Coordinates of C-alpha atoms in Angstrom, one line a residue:
Chain A
X41 CA 0.0 0.0 0.0
X42 CA 1.4 3.4 -1.0
X43 CA 1.5 5.6 2.1
X44 CA 1.2 9.0 0.3
X45 CA -0.2 8.7 -3.2
X46 CA -0.4 11.5 -5.8
X47 CA -2.3 11.5 -9.0
X48 CA -1.5 12.0 -11.8
X49 CA 2.2 11.2 -11.9
X50 CA 2.7 13.2 -15.1
X51 CA 0.6 16.1 -16.4
X52 CA 1.2 17.9 -19.6
X53 CA -1.2 20.8 -20.4
X54 CA -1.4 24.1 -22.3
X55 CA -1.0 27.5 -20.9
X56 CA -4.2 29.0 -19.5
X57 CA -5.8 25.7 -18.6
X58 CA -7.0 24.8 -15.1
X59 CA -5.7 21.5 -13.5
X60 CA -5.8 19.6 -10.3
X61 CA -3.4 17.3 -8.5
X62 CA -4.7 14.9 -5.9
X63 CA -3.0 13.6 -2.8
X64 CA -4.1 11.0 -0.3
X65 CA -2.3 9.5 2.7
X66 CA -3.2 6.4 4.6
X67 CA -0.8 6.9 7.5
X68 CA -3.3 8.5 9.8
X69 CA -1.2 11.7 9.8
X70 CA -3.0 14.9 10.6
X71 CA -0.7 17.4 8.7
X72 CA -0.2 17.5 4.9
X73 CA 1.9 19.7 2.7
X74 CA 2.5 20.7 -0.8
X75 CA 6.1 21.4 -2.0
X76 CA 7.3 22.6 -5.4
X77 CA 10.6 21.4 -6.8
X78 CA 11.9 23.5 -9.6
X79 CA 14.2 22.6 -12.4
X80 CA 17.2 23.2 -10.2
X81 CA 15.8 20.7 -7.7
X82 CA 15.1 23.4 -5.1
X83 CA 12.2 22.4 -2.8
X84 CA 10.0 25.1 -1.4
X85 CA 7.0 24.8 0.8
X86 CA 3.7 26.0 -0.7
X87 CA 1.0 25.0 1.7
X88 CA 0.4 23.1 4.9
X89 CA -2.9 21.8 6.3
X90 CA -3.4 20.4 9.8
X91 CA -6.7 18.6 10.3
X92 CA -8.2 20.3 7.3
X93 CA -7.1 23.8 8.5
X94 CA -4.7 25.9 6.5
X95 CA -1.6 26.7 8.6
X96 CA 1.0 27.7 6.1
X97 CA 0.4 29.7 3.0
X98 CA 3.7 30.8 1.5
X99 CA 4.0 33.5 -1.1
X100 CA 2.3 31.6 -3.8
X101 CA 0.1 33.1 -6.6
X102 CA -3.5 32.9 -5.8
X103 CA -4.0 30.9 -8.9
X104 CA -3.0 28.0 -6.6
X105 CA -5.7 26.9 -4.3
X106 CA -5.4 23.9 -1.9
X107 CA -8.4 22.0 -0.8
X108 CA -8.6 19.5 2.1
X109 CA -11.9 17.7 2.3
X110 CA -10.6 15.6 5.2
X111 CA -7.3 15.1 6.9
X112 CA -6.3 12.2 4.6
X113 CA -6.6 14.3 1.4
X114 CA -5.0 17.5 0.2
X115 CA -5.6 18.5 -3.3
X116 CA -4.0 21.3 -5.3
X117 CA -5.9 23.2 -7.9
X118 CA -4.1 25.5 -10.3
X119 CA -6.0 28.1 -12.4
X120 CA -4.7 29.7 -15.6
X121 CA -1.5 27.7 -15.8
X122 CA 1.7 29.5 -16.8
X123 CA 4.9 28.2 -18.3
X124 CA 6.7 29.0 -14.9
X125 CA 4.4 26.6 -13.1
X126 CA 6.3 23.7 -14.8
X127 CA 7.9 21.8 -11.9
X128 CA 7.5 18.7 -9.8
X129 CA 5.0 19.0 -7.1
X130 CA 5.4 16.8 -4.0
X131 CA 2.7 16.1 -1.5
X132 CA 3.9 15.1 2.0
X133 CA 2.4 14.2 5.4
X134 CA 3.6 14.2 9.0
X135 CA 2.2 13.2 12.3
X136 CA 1.5 16.6 13.7
X137 CA 2.3 20.3 13.3
X138 CA 5.6 19.4 14.9
X139 CA 7.1 16.9 12.4
X140 CA 9.5 15.3 14.8
X141 CA 9.5 12.2 12.7
X142 CA 10.1 13.9 9.4
X143 CA 7.8 13.8 6.4
X144 CA 6.6 11.0 4.2
X145 CA 6.6 12.2 0.6
X146 CA 4.5 11.1 -2.3
X147 CA 6.1 10.2 -5.6
X148 CA 5.6 13.6 -7.1
X149 CA 3.6 15.0 -10.0
X150 CA 5.7 16.3 -12.9
X151 CA 3.7 19.2 -14.4
X152 CA 4.7 20.5 -17.8
X153 CA 3.0 23.6 -19.2
X154 CA 3.4 24.1 -22.9
Chain B
X244 CA 14.5 33.3 9.5
X245 CA 15.7 29.7 9.2
X246 CA 17.9 28.7 6.3
X247 CA 19.9 25.8 5.2
X248 CA 23.1 25.9 3.1
X249 CA 24.6 23.0 1.2
X250 CA 27.8 24.2 -0.2
X251 CA 28.5 21.3 -2.6
X252 CA 26.4 21.5 -5.7
X253 CA 27.7 18.4 -7.4
X254 CA 30.1 15.8 -5.9
X255 CA 31.7 13.1 -8.1
X256 CA 33.3 10.1 -6.4
X257 CA 34.5 6.7 -7.4
X258 CA 33.1 3.6 -5.7
X259 CA 34.6 2.9 -2.3
X260 CA 35.6 6.5 -1.7
X261 CA 34.5 8.2 1.5
X262 CA 31.7 10.8 1.4
X263 CA 31.1 13.9 3.4
X264 CA 28.4 16.4 2.4
X265 CA 28.2 19.7 4.1
X266 CA 25.1 21.2 5.6
X267 CA 25.0 24.4 7.7
X268 CA 21.8 26.0 9.1
X269 CA 21.0 29.3 10.6
X270 CA 18.7 29.2 13.5
X271 CA 19.4 30.2 17.1
X272 CA 17.0 27.9 18.9
X273 CA 16.4 24.2 19.2
X274 CA 16.4 22.5 15.8
X275 CA 15.4 19.2 14.3
X276 CA 17.7 18.2 11.5
X277 CA 17.1 15.8 8.6
X278 CA 18.8 14.3 5.6
X279 CA 16.7 13.2 2.7
X280 CA 17.8 11.3 -0.4
X281 CA 16.1 11.5 -3.8
X282 CA 17.1 8.8 -6.3
X283 CA 16.7 9.7 -10.0
X284 CA 13.0 10.0 -10.8
X285 CA 11.9 9.1 -7.4
X286 CA 10.4 10.9 -4.3
X287 CA 12.3 12.0 -1.2
X288 CA 13.1 9.4 1.4
X289 CA 14.3 10.0 4.9
X290 CA 17.9 8.9 5.5
X291 CA 18.3 10.0 9.1
X292 CA 17.3 12.6 11.6
X293 CA 18.5 14.4 14.7
X294 CA 16.3 15.7 17.6
X295 CA 18.4 15.5 20.7
X296 CA 20.9 13.3 22.6
X297 CA 23.9 11.7 20.8
X298 CA 25.0 14.2 18.2
X299 CA 26.2 11.3 16.0
X300 CA 23.2 9.8 14.3
X301 CA 23.1 6.7 12.2
X302 CA 20.7 6.3 9.3
X303 CA 19.8 3.8 6.7
X304 CA 22.2 2.4 4.0
X305 CA 25.3 3.0 6.1
X306 CA 24.9 6.8 6.3
X307 CA 25.6 8.8 9.4
X308 CA 25.6 12.5 10.3
X309 CA 27.1 14.5 13.1
X310 CA 25.4 17.5 14.7
X311 CA 27.9 20.1 15.8
X312 CA 26.0 22.8 17.5
X313 CA 28.9 25.3 17.8
X314 CA 29.3 25.1 14.0
X315 CA 25.6 25.0 13.1
X316 CA 26.5 22.0 11.0
X317 CA 25.0 18.6 10.3
X318 CA 27.3 17.0 7.8
X319 CA 26.4 13.7 6.1
X320 CA 29.0 10.9 5.9
X321 CA 29.5 7.5 4.5
X322 CA 32.8 5.6 4.7
X323 CA 32.5 3.8 1.4
X324 CA 30.0 4.8 -1.3
X325 CA 28.5 2.6 -3.9
X326 CA 27.2 3.3 -7.4
X327 CA 23.7 2.9 -6.1
X328 CA 24.2 5.9 -3.8
X329 CA 24.0 8.2 -6.9
X330 CA 21.2 10.5 -6.0
X331 CA 20.4 14.0 -4.9
X332 CA 20.8 14.6 -1.1
X333 CA 18.9 17.3 0.8
X334 CA 19.5 18.6 4.2
X335 CA 16.5 20.1 6.0
X336 CA 15.9 21.9 9.3
X337 CA 12.8 22.5 11.4
X338 CA 13.1 25.1 14.1
X339 CA 10.8 26.1 16.9
X340 CA 7.4 27.7 16.4
X341 CA 4.0 26.5 15.5
X342 CA 4.2 26.1 11.8
X343 CA 6.3 23.0 11.7
X344 CA 7.4 23.0 8.0
X345 CA 10.8 21.8 6.9
X346 CA 13.2 24.2 5.3
X347 CA 15.3 22.4 2.7
X348 CA 18.8 23.2 1.4
X349 CA 19.3 23.3 -2.4
X350 CA 20.5 19.8 -2.5
X351 CA 23.8 18.1 -3.4
X352 CA 24.0 15.9 -6.4
X353 CA 26.2 12.8 -5.8
X354 CA 27.5 10.9 -8.8
X355 CA 29.4 7.7 -8.0
X356 CA 31.5 6.2 -10.8
X357 CA 31.6 2.4 -11.0

């Protein structure tokens, strides 16, 4: 069983489209995250949810909107996609707001905007 | 603000060579420190972590790291690398506060020649 699963694994879309990436964890964790990894492999936090409540919202364009229907799911919706949104997006989860045990990462979604 | 510096961008070694990857962080309080590995095309996996106690921590696959508080460092070591260690290595820090997100360094690419 995959602990943190993301779908789709690959996403190729045209500029201006709206797309969603889904993330689900079966670890019973109560905190979930979205990270963006750019072409230089730099990982940057985008959002964090704890028990469906948004606790971190970094400087991200408001075209990006996270949605957490329950604590096992954290989806990422992106409106009006731009070329610069091309990246790998990783979902992660941890046991609490204090991730003393580190994060468990999903396998990533490679988004390519053309 | 917390930050993490990984000074080596790309390290190239031959098999059986010893490895040390540098990681320095900036944060004045209590920190939790992590090393993650990302094999080509895969997600991040936790190698090891430090919270408190013995500053020399051992992780998976023969890796270890030493926390030196006076130097704000948490360098990763392995006595003898293998070709299968070829990957991107990320140091991460989580300091105090309620947000709990990990701050990652920019990563070090390790290439091991067979």
